[in-house]
GROMACS .gro file of C-alpha atoms in nm:
model
  435
    1MET     CA    1  -2.673  -2.304   2.593
    2LYS     CA    2  -2.634  -2.469   2.295
    3ASN     CA    3  -2.498  -2.840   2.240
    4ALA     CA    4  -2.314  -2.886   1.965
    5GLY     CA    5  -2.246  -3.287   1.902
    6ASN     CA    6  -2.117  -3.419   2.278
    7LYS     CA    7  -1.971  -2.985   2.392
    8THR     CA    8  -2.135  -2.740   2.479
    9VAL     CA    9  -2.119  -2.405   2.308
   10LYS     CA   10  -2.138  -2.156   2.608
   11ARG     CA   11  -2.194  -1.817   2.399
   12ARG     CA   12  -2.273  -1.697   2.050
   13THR     CA   13  -2.334  -1.369   1.931
   14PHE     CA   14  -2.529  -1.243   1.598
   15LEU     CA   15  -2.432  -0.906   1.480
   16GLY     CA   16  -2.463  -0.693   1.199
   17ALA     CA   17  -2.728  -0.571   0.985
   18ALA     CA   18  -2.978  -0.920   0.915
   19GLY     CA   19  -3.140  -0.835   1.178
   20ALA     CA   20  -3.391  -1.002   1.436
   21GLY     CA   21  -3.611  -1.234   1.177
   22THR     CA   22  -3.227  -1.325   1.028
   23VAL     CA   23  -3.095  -1.445   1.282
   24THR     CA   24  -3.432  -1.637   1.340
   25THR     CA   25  -3.423  -1.853   1.039
   26ALA     CA   26  -3.017  -1.897   1.135
   27LEU     CA   27  -3.147  -2.077   1.412
   28ALA     CA   28  -3.393  -2.253   1.314
   29GLY     CA   29  -3.343  -2.426   0.986
   30CYS     CA   30  -2.950  -2.406   0.872
   31LEU     CA   31  -3.013  -2.295   0.615
   32GLY     CA   32  -2.613  -2.204   0.525
   33GLY     CA   33  -2.562  -1.939   0.263
   34ILE     CA   34  -2.435  -1.976  -0.083
   35SER     CA   35  -2.239  -2.346  -0.034
   36GLY     CA   36  -2.536  -2.444   0.089
   37GLU     CA   37  -2.936  -2.404   0.014
   38ASP     CA   38  -2.956  -2.064  -0.109
   39ASP     CA   39  -3.114  -1.829   0.169
   40ASP     CA   40  -2.954  -1.505   0.037
   41ILE     CA   41  -2.751  -1.495   0.318
   42PHE     CA   42  -2.330  -1.491   0.312
   43ARG     CA   43  -2.216  -1.571   0.663
   44ILE     CA   44  -1.912  -1.515   0.806
   45GLY     CA   45  -1.793  -1.628   1.145
   46HIS     CA   46  -1.608  -1.540   1.377
   47LEU     CA   47  -1.387  -1.694   1.618
   48ALA     CA   48  -1.220  -1.460   1.925
   49PRO     CA   49  -1.193  -1.448   2.241
   50THR     CA   50  -1.399  -1.234   2.303
   51ARG     CA   51  -1.415  -1.212   2.703
   52SER     CA   52  -1.069  -1.059   2.657
   53GLN     CA   53  -1.011  -0.731   2.517
   54MET     CA   54  -0.847  -0.781   2.231
   55GLY     CA   55  -1.154  -1.098   2.190
   56LEU     CA   56  -1.332  -0.772   2.145
   57GLY     CA   57  -1.258  -0.522   2.023
   58ALA     CA   58  -1.202  -0.804   1.706
   59GLU     CA   59  -1.602  -0.862   1.731
   60ARG     CA   60  -1.670  -0.510   1.753
   61SER     CA   61  -1.420  -0.415   1.434
   62ILE     CA   62  -1.545  -0.765   1.205
   63GLU     CA   63  -1.932  -0.606   1.291
   64ILE     CA   64  -1.828  -0.250   1.067
   65ALA     CA   65  -1.654  -0.395   0.860
   66VAL     CA   66  -2.054  -0.623   0.801
   67ASP     CA   67  -2.246  -0.284   0.816
   68GLU     CA   68  -1.963  -0.134   0.560
   69VAL     CA   69  -1.995  -0.435   0.350
   70ASN     CA   70  -2.355  -0.431   0.424
   71ASP     CA   71  -2.465  -0.088   0.341
   72ASP     CA   72  -2.242  -0.122  -0.004
   73GLY     CA   73  -2.556  -0.374  -0.100
   74GLY     CA   74  -2.331  -0.710   0.083
   75ILE     CA   75  -2.096  -0.918  -0.135
   76LEU     CA   76  -2.193  -1.069  -0.391
   77ASP     CA   77  -2.566  -0.920  -0.404
   78GLN     CA   78  -2.609  -1.116  -0.053
   79GLU     CA   79  -2.651  -0.968   0.272
   80VAL     CA   80  -2.347  -1.088   0.570
   81GLU     CA   81  -2.453  -1.178   0.886
   82LEU     CA   82  -2.207  -1.218   1.138
   83LEU     CA   83  -2.192  -1.493   1.381
   84SER     CA   84  -1.988  -1.511   1.635
   85GLU     CA   85  -1.850  -1.700   1.867
   86ASN     CA   86  -1.661  -1.751   2.235
   87THR     CA   87  -1.294  -1.996   2.208
   88GLU     CA   88  -1.161  -1.874   2.521
   89GLY     CA   89  -0.824  -1.922   2.421
   90GLN     CA   90  -0.920  -2.331   2.446
   91VAL     CA   91  -0.826  -2.580   2.180
   92ASP     CA   92  -1.142  -2.824   2.281
   93GLU     CA   93  -1.421  -2.470   2.268
   94GLY     CA   94  -1.252  -2.355   1.962
   95THR     CA   95  -1.306  -2.680   1.844
   96ALA     CA   96  -1.575  -2.665   1.963
   97VAL     CA   97  -1.753  -2.436   1.753
   98VAL     CA   98  -1.522  -2.383   1.459
   99GLU     CA   99  -1.751  -2.806   1.389
  100SER     CA  100  -2.093  -2.600   1.563
  101LEU     CA  101  -2.052  -2.285   1.250
  102ILE     CA  102  -1.926  -2.476   1.001
  103GLN     CA  103  -2.218  -2.835   1.027
  104GLU     CA  104  -2.489  -2.634   1.190
  105ASP     CA  105  -2.537  -2.296   1.025
  106ASN     CA  106  -2.314  -2.358   0.725
  107VAL     CA  107  -2.095  -2.090   0.673
  108ASP     CA  108  -1.960  -1.918   0.442
  109LEU     CA  109  -1.635  -1.751   0.582
  110LEU     CA  110  -1.478  -1.817   0.849
  111VAL     CA  111  -1.244  -1.472   1.037
  112GLY     CA  112  -1.077  -1.480   1.373
  113THR     CA  113  -0.827  -1.740   1.557
  114PHE     CA  114  -0.597  -1.496   1.782
  115VAL     CA  115  -0.383  -1.807   2.049
  116SER     CA  116  -0.151  -2.011   1.784
  117GLU     CA  117  -0.279  -2.386   1.888
  118VAL     CA  118  -0.695  -2.325   1.901
  119THR     CA  119  -0.570  -2.179   1.504
  120GLN     CA  120  -0.375  -2.530   1.483
  121GLY     CA  121  -0.631  -2.704   1.622
  122ILE     CA  122  -0.895  -2.631   1.385
  123MET     CA  123  -0.719  -2.658   1.108
  124ASP     CA  124  -0.808  -3.097   0.993
  125PHE     CA  125  -1.180  -2.994   1.060
  126VAL     CA  126  -1.182  -2.636   0.862
  127ALA     CA  127  -0.905  -2.822   0.506
  128ASP     CA  128  -1.145  -3.100   0.519
  129ARG     CA  129  -1.504  -2.877   0.477
  130ASN     CA  130  -1.342  -2.679   0.171
  131VAL     CA  131  -1.487  -2.342   0.386
  132PRO     CA  132  -1.276  -2.071   0.334
  133PHE     CA  133  -1.061  -1.931   0.652
  134ILE     CA  134  -0.912  -1.585   0.738
  135ILE     CA  135  -0.683  -1.684   1.035
  136THR     CA  136  -0.633  -1.269   1.227
  137GLY     CA  137  -0.446  -1.306   1.497
  138SER     CA  138  -0.221  -1.605   1.578
  139ALA     CA  139   0.103  -1.533   1.369
  140ASP     CA  140   0.293  -1.846   1.440
  141PRO     CA  141   0.462  -1.940   1.117
  142ASP     CA  142   0.422  -2.324   1.132
  143SER     CA  143   0.043  -2.296   1.051
  144ILE     CA  144   0.117  -2.183   0.695
  145THR     CA  145   0.433  -2.337   0.655
  146GLU     CA  146   0.380  -2.673   0.897
  147PHE     CA  147  -0.031  -2.717   0.736
  148HIS     CA  148   0.071  -2.562   0.405
  149GLY     CA  149   0.362  -2.729   0.303
  150ARG     CA  150   0.312  -3.076   0.410
  151ASP     CA  151  -0.005  -3.045   0.180
  152TYR     CA  152  -0.085  -2.733   0.039
  153GLU     CA  153  -0.330  -2.855  -0.178
  154GLU     CA  154  -0.507  -2.950   0.097
  155TYR     CA  155  -0.505  -2.706   0.325
  156LYS     CA  156  -0.516  -2.465   0.048
  157ASN     CA  157  -0.848  -2.266   0.166
  158VAL     CA  158  -0.654  -2.191   0.441
  159PHE     CA  159  -0.571  -1.803   0.435
  160ARG     CA  160  -0.345  -1.486   0.638
  161THR     CA  161  -0.460  -1.153   0.574
  162GLY     CA  162  -0.303  -0.975   0.978
  163PRO     CA  163  -0.044  -1.003   1.104
  164ILE     CA  164   0.296  -1.106   0.929
  165ASN     CA  165   0.406  -1.484   1.053
  166SER     CA  166   0.681  -1.447   1.419
  167ASP     CA  167   0.955  -1.532   1.169
  168LEU     CA  168   0.898  -1.197   0.995
  169GLN     CA  169   0.869  -1.031   1.322
  170ALA     CA  170   1.177  -1.140   1.463
  171GLU     CA  171   1.364  -0.983   1.105
  172ALA     CA  172   1.136  -0.633   1.242
  173MET     CA  173   1.247  -0.694   1.519
  174GLY     CA  174   1.608  -0.648   1.457
  175GLN     CA  175   1.541  -0.364   1.207
  176TYR     CA  176   1.475  -0.192   1.522
  177ALA     CA  177   1.720  -0.314   1.730
  178GLU     CA  178   1.888  -0.173   1.552
  179PHE     CA  179   1.751   0.178   1.523
  180LEU     CA  180   1.712   0.174   1.904
  181SER     CA  181   2.137   0.150   1.848
  182ASP     CA  182   2.103   0.439   1.607
  183GLU     CA  183   1.887   0.710   1.834
  184HIS     CA  184   2.014   0.552   2.193
  185GLY     CA  185   2.397   0.387   2.121
  186TRP     CA  186   2.225   0.049   2.272
  187GLU     CA  187   2.424  -0.280   2.151
  188ASP     CA  188   2.339  -0.579   2.416
  189PHE     CA  189   2.034  -0.710   2.439
  190ALA     CA  190   1.816  -0.946   2.587
  191ILE     CA  191   1.545  -1.128   2.497
  192LEU     CA  192   1.236  -1.302   2.731
  193ALA     CA  193   0.933  -1.451   2.608
  194ASP     CA  194   0.589  -1.622   2.717
  195ASP     CA  195   0.610  -1.996   2.629
  196ALA     CA  196   0.446  -2.047   2.303
  197ALA     CA  197   0.345  -2.162   2.017
  198TRP     CA  198   0.376  -1.789   1.889
  199THR     CA  199   0.703  -1.675   1.990
  200GLY     CA  200   0.915  -2.000   1.915
  201PRO     CA  201   1.080  -1.717   1.629
  202PHE     CA  202   1.133  -1.479   1.811
  203ILE     CA  203   1.370  -1.733   2.072
  204GLU     CA  204   1.459  -1.896   1.756
  205ARG     CA  205   1.599  -1.654   1.465
  206LEU     CA  206   1.612  -1.267   1.688
  207PRO     CA  207   1.943  -1.302   1.844
  208ASP     CA  208   2.027  -1.408   1.432
  209GLU     CA  209   1.864  -1.091   1.299
  210ILE     CA  210   2.052  -0.911   1.580
  211GLU     CA  211   2.421  -1.016   1.621
  212ASP     CA  212   2.368  -0.948   1.212
  213LEU     CA  213   2.347  -0.633   1.265
  214GLY     CA  214   2.672  -0.650   1.515
  215PHE     CA  215   2.539  -0.608   1.892
  216ASN     CA  216   2.488  -0.859   2.159
  217VAL     CA  217   2.240  -1.127   2.269
  218VAL     CA  218   2.373  -1.119   2.639
  219HIS     CA  219   2.090  -1.323   2.708
  220ALA     CA  220   1.746  -1.510   2.673
  221ASP     CA  221   1.470  -1.706   2.829
  222THR     CA  222   1.091  -1.835   2.778
  223MET     CA  223   0.871  -1.755   3.091
  224GLY     CA  224   0.574  -1.983   3.183
  225ILE     CA  225   0.191  -1.844   3.038
  226GLU     CA  226   0.128  -1.871   3.439
  227THR     CA  227   0.402  -1.684   3.599
  228ASP     CA  228   0.235  -1.334   3.727
  229ASP     CA  229   0.619  -1.341   3.905
  230PHE     CA  230   0.930  -1.169   3.687
  231THR     CA  231   1.135  -1.099   3.914
  232GLN     CA  232   1.426  -1.302   3.875
  233TYR     CA  233   1.341  -1.299   3.454
  234LEU     CA  234   1.452  -0.836   3.573
  235ASP     CA  235   1.763  -0.916   3.756
  236ASP     CA  236   1.823  -1.218   3.486
  237VAL     CA  237   1.834  -0.908   3.269
  238ASP     CA  238   2.010  -0.651   3.496
  239SER     CA  239   2.266  -0.955   3.584
  240ALA     CA  240   2.382  -0.969   3.205
  241ASP     CA  241   2.387  -0.617   3.134
  242ALA     CA  242   2.174  -0.584   2.850
  243ASP     CA  243   2.032  -0.168   2.700
  244ALA     CA  244   1.739  -0.258   2.674
  245VAL     CA  245   1.489  -0.628   2.728
  246PHE     CA  246   1.306  -0.693   2.376
  247ARG     CA  247   1.031  -0.903   2.589
  248PHE     CA  248   0.666  -1.111   2.326
  249ILE     CA  249   0.439  -1.127   2.604
  250ALA     CA  250   0.048  -1.235   2.492
  251HIS     CA  251  -0.065  -1.417   2.807
  252ALA     CA  252   0.158  -1.429   3.118
  253ASP     CA  253   0.035  -1.100   3.395
  254SER     CA  254   0.253  -0.828   3.168
  255ALA     CA  255   0.115  -0.500   3.475
  256ALA     CA  256   0.308  -0.720   3.678
  257PHE     CA  257   0.619  -0.694   3.441
  258VAL     CA  258   0.615  -0.356   3.433
  259SER     CA  259   0.475  -0.222   3.682
  260THR     CA  260   0.792  -0.469   3.889
  261TRP     CA  261   1.054  -0.350   3.631
  262GLN     CA  262   0.931   0.009   3.682
  263SER     CA  263   0.872  -0.005   4.042
  264ASN     CA  264   1.296  -0.056   4.029
  265GLU     CA  265   1.430   0.183   3.809
  266TYR     CA  266   1.563  -0.175   3.589
  267PRO     CA  267   1.890  -0.010   3.393
  268PHE     CA  268   1.726  -0.113   3.066
  269ALA     CA  269   1.492  -0.003   2.847
  270VAL     CA  270   1.172  -0.305   2.797
  271GLU     CA  271   1.067  -0.360   2.427
  272GLY     CA  272   0.909  -0.586   2.219
  273ILE     CA  273   0.531  -0.740   2.160
  274ASN     CA  274   0.315  -0.677   2.525
  275VAL     CA  275  -0.004  -0.794   2.359
  276PRO     CA  276  -0.223  -0.619   2.660
  277GLY     CA  277  -0.027  -0.306   2.678
  278MET     CA  278  -0.227  -0.272   2.317
  279SER     CA  279  -0.493  -0.178   2.489
  280PRO     CA  280  -0.577   0.231   2.630
  281ALA     CA  281  -0.697   0.059   2.894
  282PHE     CA  282  -0.329  -0.089   2.982
  283TRP     CA  283  -0.156   0.280   3.137
  284ASP     CA  284  -0.492   0.287   3.399
  285ALA     CA  285  -0.489  -0.040   3.388
  286THR     CA  286  -0.033  -0.016   3.500
  287GLU     CA  287  -0.115   0.304   3.649
  288GLY     CA  288   0.174   0.470   3.433
  289ALA     CA  289   0.384   0.202   3.491
  290CYS     CA  290   0.419   0.136   3.110
  291LEU     CA  291   0.520   0.460   3.090
  292TYR     CA  292   0.850   0.446   2.779
  293GLU     CA  293   0.773   0.084   2.734
  294THR     CA  294   0.727   0.005   2.381
  295THR     CA  295   0.496  -0.286   2.185
  296SER     CA  296   0.465  -0.342   1.711
  297GLN     CA  297   0.077  -0.409   1.685
  298SER     CA  298  -0.100  -0.401   1.345
  299GLY     CA  299  -0.255  -0.004   1.232
  300ALA     CA  300  -0.036   0.109   1.489
  301GLY     CA  301  -0.235   0.156   1.811
  302GLY     CA  302  -0.494   0.386   1.652
  303VAL     CA  303  -0.275   0.645   1.634
  304THR     CA  304  -0.142   0.757   1.299
  305GLU     CA  305  -0.223   0.656   0.975
  306LEU     CA  306  -0.132   0.420   0.809
  307THR     CA  307  -0.329   0.445   0.444
  308ASP     CA  308  -0.624   0.668   0.331
  309ARG     CA  309  -0.855   0.409   0.552
  310THR     CA  310  -0.697   0.444   0.835
  311MET     CA  311  -0.873   0.656   1.009
  312PRO     CA  312  -1.212   0.712   0.916
  313PHE     CA  313  -1.188   0.349   1.094
  314VAL     CA  314  -1.073   0.443   1.401
  315GLU     CA  315  -1.331   0.732   1.421
  316GLU     CA  316  -1.590   0.387   1.347
  317TYR     CA  317  -1.476   0.276   1.638
  318GLU     CA  318  -1.427   0.525   1.854
  319ASP     CA  319  -1.811   0.646   1.793
  320ARG     CA  320  -2.001   0.289   1.842
  321TYR     CA  321  -1.848   0.244   2.120
  322ALA     CA  322  -1.753   0.580   2.384
  323ASP     CA  323  -1.971   0.450   2.592
  324GLU     CA  324  -1.957   0.059   2.612
  325ASP     CA  325  -1.613  -0.183   2.794
  326PRO     CA  326  -1.275  -0.160   2.664
  327PRO     CA  327  -1.083  -0.172   2.468
  328SER     CA  328  -1.140   0.204   2.339
  329LYS     CA  329  -0.948   0.067   2.037
  330PRO     CA  330  -0.980  -0.186   1.780
  331MET     CA  331  -0.635  -0.312   1.878
  332TYR     CA  332  -0.467  -0.517   1.591
  333MET     CA  333  -0.662  -0.831   1.592
  334GLY     CA  334  -0.988  -0.501   1.549
  335PHE     CA  335  -0.756  -0.391   1.247
  336ASN     CA  336  -0.685  -0.749   1.087
  337SER     CA  337  -1.039  -0.855   1.146
  338TYR     CA  338  -1.200  -0.557   0.999
  339ASP     CA  339  -0.922  -0.576   0.695
  340ALA     CA  340  -1.031  -0.975   0.603
  341VAL     CA  341  -1.396  -0.972   0.540
  342HIS     CA  342  -1.323  -0.584   0.361
  343PHE     CA  343  -1.029  -0.798   0.089
  344TYR     CA  344  -1.278  -1.127   0.069
  345ARG     CA  345  -1.497  -0.943  -0.002
  346GLU     CA  346  -1.243  -0.766  -0.319
  347ALA     CA  347  -1.153  -1.091  -0.415
  348VAL     CA  348  -1.480  -1.346  -0.327
  349GLU     CA  349  -1.590  -1.047  -0.690
  350SER     CA  350  -1.374  -1.064  -0.872
  351ALA     CA  351  -1.335  -1.434  -0.899
  352GLY     CA  352  -1.760  -1.393  -0.949
  353THR     CA  353  -1.795  -1.670  -0.680
  354ALA     CA  354  -1.834  -1.782  -0.373
  355ASP     CA  355  -1.933  -2.136  -0.383
  356TYR     CA  356  -1.663  -2.297  -0.181
  357GLU     CA  357  -1.760  -2.614  -0.220
  358ASN     CA  358  -1.767  -2.597  -0.631
  359GLU     CA  359  -1.538  -2.340  -0.697
  360LEU     CA  360  -1.275  -2.318  -0.487
  361ASP     CA  361  -1.005  -2.365  -0.681
  362GLY     CA  362  -1.133  -1.992  -0.849
  363ILE     CA  363  -1.180  -1.848  -0.485
  364VAL     CA  364  -0.843  -1.961  -0.408
  365ASP     CA  365  -0.636  -1.804  -0.749
  366ALA     CA  366  -0.877  -1.413  -0.691
  367MET     CA  367  -0.701  -1.430  -0.287
  368LEU     CA  368  -0.398  -1.438  -0.433
  369SER     CA  369  -0.387  -1.221  -0.685
  370THR     CA  370  -0.542  -0.980  -0.504
  371GLU     CA  371  -0.398  -0.630  -0.352
  372HIS     CA  372  -0.655  -0.490  -0.149
  373THR     CA  373  -0.508  -0.174   0.033
  374GLY     CA  374  -0.686  -0.224   0.379
  375ALA     CA  375  -0.641  -0.030   0.725
  376THR     CA  376  -0.298  -0.196   0.793
  377GLY     CA  377  -0.136  -0.108   0.543
  378GLU     CA  378  -0.113  -0.270   0.117
  379MET     CA  379  -0.247  -0.610   0.147
  380VAL     CA  380  -0.092  -0.912  -0.138
  381LEU     CA  381  -0.048  -1.237  -0.112
  382TYR     CA  382   0.230  -1.505  -0.070
  383ASP     CA  383   0.196  -1.755  -0.348
  384GLU     CA  384   0.193  -2.119  -0.328
  385ASP     CA  385   0.523  -2.169  -0.411
  386SER     CA  386   0.596  -1.953  -0.160
  387GLU     CA  387   0.768  -2.015   0.157
  388TYR     CA  388   0.535  -1.909   0.368
  389PRO     CA  389   0.155  -1.953   0.104
  390ASN     CA  390  -0.133  -1.865   0.107
  391ASP     CA  391   0.024  -1.599   0.379
  392VAL     CA  392   0.051  -1.228   0.389
  393GLN     CA  393   0.363  -1.063   0.261
  394GLU     CA  394   0.539  -0.828   0.467
  395THR     CA  395   0.585  -0.473   0.338
  396ARG     CA  396   0.931  -0.327   0.327
  397ASP     CA  397   1.057   0.061   0.272
  398GLU     CA  398   1.248   0.194   0.074
  399ASP     CA  399   1.592   0.066   0.272
  400ASP     CA  400   1.466  -0.333   0.310
  401TYR     CA  401   1.273  -0.232   0.626
  402ILE     CA  402   0.962  -0.413   0.723
  403SER     CA  403   0.696  -0.203   0.740
  404ASN     CA  404   0.349  -0.345   0.844
  405PHE     CA  405   0.437  -0.393   1.215
  406PRO     CA  406   0.481  -0.079   1.319
  407MET     CA  407   0.607   0.014   1.720
  408THR     CA  408   0.454   0.191   1.916
  409GLN     CA  409   0.585   0.375   2.238
  410TRP     CA  410   0.391   0.431   2.592
  411GLN     CA  411   0.461   0.834   2.628
  412GLU     CA  412   0.411   1.116   2.958
  413GLY     CA  413   0.018   1.187   3.013
  414GLY     CA  414  -0.081   0.850   2.901
  415GLU     CA  415  -0.029   0.946   2.564
  416VAL     CA  416   0.073   0.632   2.268
  417GLU     CA  417   0.191   0.746   2.026
  418CYS     CA  418   0.427   0.551   1.698
  419VAL     CA  419   0.805   0.609   1.689
  420PHE     CA  420   0.889   0.350   1.449
  421PRO     CA  421   0.891   0.349   1.068
  422GLU     CA  422   1.052   0.714   1.070
  423ALA     CA  423   0.801   0.770   0.811
  424ASP     CA  424   0.473   0.631   1.022
  425ALA     CA  425   0.648   0.839   1.390
  426THR     CA  426   0.376   1.007   1.545
  427ALA     CA  427   0.689   1.107   1.811
  428ASP     CA  428   1.072   1.056   1.895
  429HIS     CA  429   1.149   0.707   2.089
  430VAL     CA  430   1.310   0.785   2.450
  431ALA     CA  431   1.426   0.630   2.640
  432PRO     CA  432   1.376   0.570   3.066
  433GLU     CA  433   1.444   0.859   3.228
  434TRP     CA  434   1.563   0.648   3.481
  435LEU     CA  435   1.847   0.492   3.169
   0.00000   0.00000   0.00000
């Protein structure tokens, strides 16, 4: 273990094509990259709860991106080295590893964070050091609106390239409710959400989105993230006569949720967002109880070609990790972390500099003017004067539906299918057979 100030860094992973010699250099000298004493290495610090499948998928995905960049000449002709840290999904651990990456390793870029509370816990330290930071997991809009809105100049080095924030996700869910009504005639919806920062918009905004379309929100509640018995929550949805429940789970035991729902054949569909349910291993983990449940996720689970970069990335991931522990696909944070590296490379090569200590404004301008085709879709950031400065924009189809947050569904045989938007769909949405 390695000390970082008065805290302890439990795990550090050096990845990428830099090789053992480079790792030794980083450990011994902290020579820094473009921002510090130039040793011809561009260092990326990656932050994720890597003991979870979501975090491990992100770590593997960013390793693929780094290898691709190095095979193509690096970033501004510098070889890229990846330093991946396990945040454990905890604010204290996240703060400790970020301090170490910046102060000891002189990283040139930070990428990652899954838990919104961890993201917000490191914002002031990262902003004070000016290190470019790209958020790729957490979706709480406050990470942008509260910080950048209060002092854009202070936080201009922080960006989010994916996923779209929870405000926009709430709007997308309203549009998805309209799709479900068209498909099945459902008009009465319930909402259940983790009691966590990222779900705030689903409680505060989604009811209006649904009701403005002429439908009803018959029940809404939050669930403690330590909950493992969901019977009362599901009974309440049943008592409200909902046709479907939008549930938003990232931290609670979603396997228990879906197993309780399926075994009792509650008379409503399960829709929304289920982060653990994005894992290809979720079917086996629930013994098929997740049949018919849906989740929205960046990258559409890797089952449909969103751009010409989607499937080559998914196939490379599957080839590399076919014999490794789950997840067997990148999962949503993996897609976003992969795209972030390529996005940043395109931006700083356009700017002609990655020297954030002396030319941060040039880097920021380049980030805000970059139009990048990623594995998740077309990527552009909102500018300083927008409601969500430095945040990834939503894309919309000809019907004004948000198109870069697709819905997937578990279907017969454990197959994952993209069911919405229709332009990317690989199958029709299926209602539970007992409804």
